[in-house]
C-alpha atoms as a printed R data frame, in Angstrom:
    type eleno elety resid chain resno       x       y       z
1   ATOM     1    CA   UNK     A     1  30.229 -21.203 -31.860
2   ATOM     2    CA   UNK     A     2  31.571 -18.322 -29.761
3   ATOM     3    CA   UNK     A     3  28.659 -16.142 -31.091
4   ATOM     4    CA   UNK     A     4  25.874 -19.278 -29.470
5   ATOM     5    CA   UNK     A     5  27.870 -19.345 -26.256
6   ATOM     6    CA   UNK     A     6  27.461 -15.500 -25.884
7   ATOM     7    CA   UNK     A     7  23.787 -15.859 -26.603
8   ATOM     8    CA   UNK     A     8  23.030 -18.642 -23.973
9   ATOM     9    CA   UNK     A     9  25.206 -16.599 -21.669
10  ATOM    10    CA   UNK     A    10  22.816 -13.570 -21.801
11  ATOM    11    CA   UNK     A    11  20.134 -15.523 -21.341
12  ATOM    12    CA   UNK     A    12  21.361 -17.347 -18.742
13  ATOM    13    CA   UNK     A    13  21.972 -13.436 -17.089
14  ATOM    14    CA   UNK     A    14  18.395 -12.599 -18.119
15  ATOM    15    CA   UNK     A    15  16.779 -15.279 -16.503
16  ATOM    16    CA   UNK     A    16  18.390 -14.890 -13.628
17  ATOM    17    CA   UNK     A    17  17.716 -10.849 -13.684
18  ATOM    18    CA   UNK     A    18  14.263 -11.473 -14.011
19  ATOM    19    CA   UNK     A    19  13.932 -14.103 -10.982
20  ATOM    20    CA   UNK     A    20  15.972 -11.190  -8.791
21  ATOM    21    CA   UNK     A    21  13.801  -8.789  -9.645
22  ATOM    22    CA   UNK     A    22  10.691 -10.051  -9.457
23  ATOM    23    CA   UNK     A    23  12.144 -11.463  -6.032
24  ATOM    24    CA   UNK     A    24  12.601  -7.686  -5.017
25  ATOM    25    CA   UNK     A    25   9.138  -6.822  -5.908
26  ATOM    26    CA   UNK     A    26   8.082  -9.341  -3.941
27  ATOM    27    CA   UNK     A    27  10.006  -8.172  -0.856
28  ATOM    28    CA   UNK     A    28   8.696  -4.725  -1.639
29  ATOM    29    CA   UNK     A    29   5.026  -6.062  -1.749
30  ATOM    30    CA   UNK     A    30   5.324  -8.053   1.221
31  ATOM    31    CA   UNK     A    31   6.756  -5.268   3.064
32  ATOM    32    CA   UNK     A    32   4.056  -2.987   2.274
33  ATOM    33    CA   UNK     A    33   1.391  -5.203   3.047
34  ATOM    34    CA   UNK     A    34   2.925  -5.600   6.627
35  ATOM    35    CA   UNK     A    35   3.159  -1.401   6.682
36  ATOM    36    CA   UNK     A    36  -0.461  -1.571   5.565
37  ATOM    37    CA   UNK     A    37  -1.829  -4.129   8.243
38  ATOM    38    CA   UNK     A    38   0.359  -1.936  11.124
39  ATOM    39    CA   UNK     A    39  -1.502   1.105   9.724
40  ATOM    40    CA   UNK     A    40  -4.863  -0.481  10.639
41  ATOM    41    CA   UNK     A    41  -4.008  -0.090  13.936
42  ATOM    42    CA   UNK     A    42  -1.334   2.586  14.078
43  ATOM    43    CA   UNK     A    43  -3.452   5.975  13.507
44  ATOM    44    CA   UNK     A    44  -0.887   7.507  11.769
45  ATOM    45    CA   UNK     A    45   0.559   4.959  10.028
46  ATOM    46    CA   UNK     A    46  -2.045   5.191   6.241
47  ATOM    47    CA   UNK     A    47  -3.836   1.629   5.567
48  ATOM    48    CA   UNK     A    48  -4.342   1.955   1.883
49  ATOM    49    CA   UNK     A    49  -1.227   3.255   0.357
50  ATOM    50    CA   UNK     A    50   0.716   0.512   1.294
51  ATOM    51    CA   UNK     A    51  -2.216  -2.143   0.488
52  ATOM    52    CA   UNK     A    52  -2.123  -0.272  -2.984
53  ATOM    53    CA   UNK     A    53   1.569  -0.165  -3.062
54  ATOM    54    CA   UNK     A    54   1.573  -4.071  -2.059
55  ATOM    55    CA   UNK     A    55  -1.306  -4.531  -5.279
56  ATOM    56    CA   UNK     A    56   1.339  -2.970  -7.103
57  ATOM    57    CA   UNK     A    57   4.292  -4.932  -6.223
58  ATOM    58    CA   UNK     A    58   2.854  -7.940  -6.652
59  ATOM    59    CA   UNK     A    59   0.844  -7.704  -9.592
60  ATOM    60    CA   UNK     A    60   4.678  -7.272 -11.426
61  ATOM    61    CA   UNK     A    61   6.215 -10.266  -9.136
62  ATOM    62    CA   UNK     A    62   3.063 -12.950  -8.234
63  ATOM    63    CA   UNK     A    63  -0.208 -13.228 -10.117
64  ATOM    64    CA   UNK     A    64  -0.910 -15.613  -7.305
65  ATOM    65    CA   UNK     A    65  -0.444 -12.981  -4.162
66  ATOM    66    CA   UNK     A    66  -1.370 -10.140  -6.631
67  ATOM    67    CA   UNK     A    67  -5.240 -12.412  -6.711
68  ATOM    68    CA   UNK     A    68  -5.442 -13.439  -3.370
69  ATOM    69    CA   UNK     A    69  -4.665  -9.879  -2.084
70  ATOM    70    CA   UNK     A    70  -7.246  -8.721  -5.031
71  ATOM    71    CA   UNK     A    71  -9.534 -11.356  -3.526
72  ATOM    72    CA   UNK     A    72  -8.972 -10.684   0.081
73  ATOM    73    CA   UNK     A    73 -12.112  -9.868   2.171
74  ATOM    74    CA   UNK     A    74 -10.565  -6.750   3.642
75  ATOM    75    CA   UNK     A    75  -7.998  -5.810   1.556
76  ATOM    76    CA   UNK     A    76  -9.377  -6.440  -1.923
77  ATOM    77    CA   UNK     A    77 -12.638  -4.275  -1.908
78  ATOM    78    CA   UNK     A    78 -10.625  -1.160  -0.767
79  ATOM    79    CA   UNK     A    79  -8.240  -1.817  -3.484
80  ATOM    80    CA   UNK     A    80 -10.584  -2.309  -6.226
81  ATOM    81    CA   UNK     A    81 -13.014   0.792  -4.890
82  ATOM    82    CA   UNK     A    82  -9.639   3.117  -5.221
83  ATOM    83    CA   UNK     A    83  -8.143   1.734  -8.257
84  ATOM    84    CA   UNK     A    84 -12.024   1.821 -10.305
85  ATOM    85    CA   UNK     A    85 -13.599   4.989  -8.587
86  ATOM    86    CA   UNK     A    86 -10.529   6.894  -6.097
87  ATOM    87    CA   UNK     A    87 -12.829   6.395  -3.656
88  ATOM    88    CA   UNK     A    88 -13.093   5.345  -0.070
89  ATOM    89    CA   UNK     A    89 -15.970   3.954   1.682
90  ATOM    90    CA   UNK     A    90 -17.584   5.805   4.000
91  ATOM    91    CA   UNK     A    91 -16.668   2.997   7.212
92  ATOM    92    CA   UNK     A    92 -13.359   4.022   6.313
93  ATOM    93    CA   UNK     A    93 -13.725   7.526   5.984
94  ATOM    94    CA   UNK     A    94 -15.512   7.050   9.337
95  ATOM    95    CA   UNK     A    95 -12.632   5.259  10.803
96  ATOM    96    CA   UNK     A    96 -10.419   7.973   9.954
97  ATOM    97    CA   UNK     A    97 -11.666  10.715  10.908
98  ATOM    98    CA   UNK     A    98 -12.107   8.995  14.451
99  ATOM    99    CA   UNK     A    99  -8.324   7.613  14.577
100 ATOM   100    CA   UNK     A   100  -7.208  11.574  13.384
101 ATOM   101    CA   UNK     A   101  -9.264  12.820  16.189
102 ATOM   102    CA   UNK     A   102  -8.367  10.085  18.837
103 ATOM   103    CA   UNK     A   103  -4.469  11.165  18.046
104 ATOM   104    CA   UNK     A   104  -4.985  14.736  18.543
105 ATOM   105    CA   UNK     A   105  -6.989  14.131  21.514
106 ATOM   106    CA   UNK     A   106  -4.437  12.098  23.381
107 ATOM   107    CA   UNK     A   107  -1.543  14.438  22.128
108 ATOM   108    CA   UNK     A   108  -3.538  17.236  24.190
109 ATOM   109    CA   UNK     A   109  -4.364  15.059  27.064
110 ATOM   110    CA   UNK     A   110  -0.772  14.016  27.337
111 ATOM   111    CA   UNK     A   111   0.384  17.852  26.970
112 ATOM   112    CA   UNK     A   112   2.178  17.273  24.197
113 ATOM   113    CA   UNK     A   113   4.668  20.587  23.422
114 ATOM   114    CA   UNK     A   114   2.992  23.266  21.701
115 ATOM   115    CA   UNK     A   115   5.277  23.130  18.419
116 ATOM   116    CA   UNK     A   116   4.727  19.241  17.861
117 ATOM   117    CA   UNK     A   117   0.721  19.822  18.568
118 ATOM   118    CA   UNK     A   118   0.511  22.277  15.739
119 ATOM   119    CA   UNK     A   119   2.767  19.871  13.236
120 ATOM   120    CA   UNK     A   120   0.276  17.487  14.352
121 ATOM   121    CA   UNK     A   121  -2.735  20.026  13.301
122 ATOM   122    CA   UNK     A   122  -1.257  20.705  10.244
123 ATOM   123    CA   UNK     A   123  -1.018  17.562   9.043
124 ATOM   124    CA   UNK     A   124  -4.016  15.995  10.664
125 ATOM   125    CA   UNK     A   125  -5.661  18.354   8.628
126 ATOM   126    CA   UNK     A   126  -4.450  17.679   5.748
127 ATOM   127    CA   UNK     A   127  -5.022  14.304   6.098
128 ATOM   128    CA   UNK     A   128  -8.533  15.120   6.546
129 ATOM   129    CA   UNK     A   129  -9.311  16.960   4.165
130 ATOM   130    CA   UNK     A   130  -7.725  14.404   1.362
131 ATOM   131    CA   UNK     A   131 -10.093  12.143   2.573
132 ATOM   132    CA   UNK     A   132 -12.710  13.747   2.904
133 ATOM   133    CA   UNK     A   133 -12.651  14.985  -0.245
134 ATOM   134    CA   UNK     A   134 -12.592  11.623  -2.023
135 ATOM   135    CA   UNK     A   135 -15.825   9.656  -3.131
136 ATOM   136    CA   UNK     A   136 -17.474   8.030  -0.893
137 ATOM   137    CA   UNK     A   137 -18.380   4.176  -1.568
138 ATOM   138    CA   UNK     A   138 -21.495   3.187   0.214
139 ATOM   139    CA   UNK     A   139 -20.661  -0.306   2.361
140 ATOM   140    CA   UNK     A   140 -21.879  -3.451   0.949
């Protein structure tokens, strides 16, 4: 009898394990999808590591906000187009490139210190060149 209450007992801990931690994934997902949507309009915030990050999350939390972010007008086809191909379409790459340049434009106009323009350079230019030297996708 003591041997069935010990079983039930784990289970009990299991179940509840499993409901905490898919709970945490879920946190983690929806935290990176709010990281991602700030990065659409924060230049140097990245869009599409945290929207894969968030595809991530919840695919091992929520089947149903793993599909509708899979099926999301904005958010799905960049997903799919980096998880099938590591590619990015070319609006994107577009969009990119202009945000990079915007940043470093308005960091000279603003006569930004000499030492934080050149960290800015640097890894603007990395940046860059990572995306640049993805696939393209054309746009549907």
């Amino acid at each position: 009898m003591v041997f069935k209450s010990n079983l039930m007992s784990q289970r009990l801990q299991t179940e509840k394990n499993g409901r905490l931690t898919r709970y945490l994934w879920q946190c983690a997902g929806g935290l990176s999808l709010a990281l991602g949507v700030l990065g659409i309009f924060l230049p140097l915030l990245p869009t599409t590591p945290f929207l894969l990050l968030a595809a991530y999350c919840f695919q091992r939390s929520s089947p149903r906000l793993h599909r509708w972010l899979m099926e999301h007008p904005t958010f799905g086809p960049m997903i799919k187009d980096w998880q099938e191909h590591g590619a990015i379409s070319r609006s994107a790459k577009l969009q990119a490139m202009l945000a990079l340049a915007a940043v470093l434009g308005l960091s000279i106009v603003l006569g930004v210190d000499r030492i934080i323009l050149l960290v800015q350079v640097v890894v603007l230019t990395c940046v860059a060149i990572f995306i640049l030297s993805r696939p393209g996708r054309p746009d549907p």
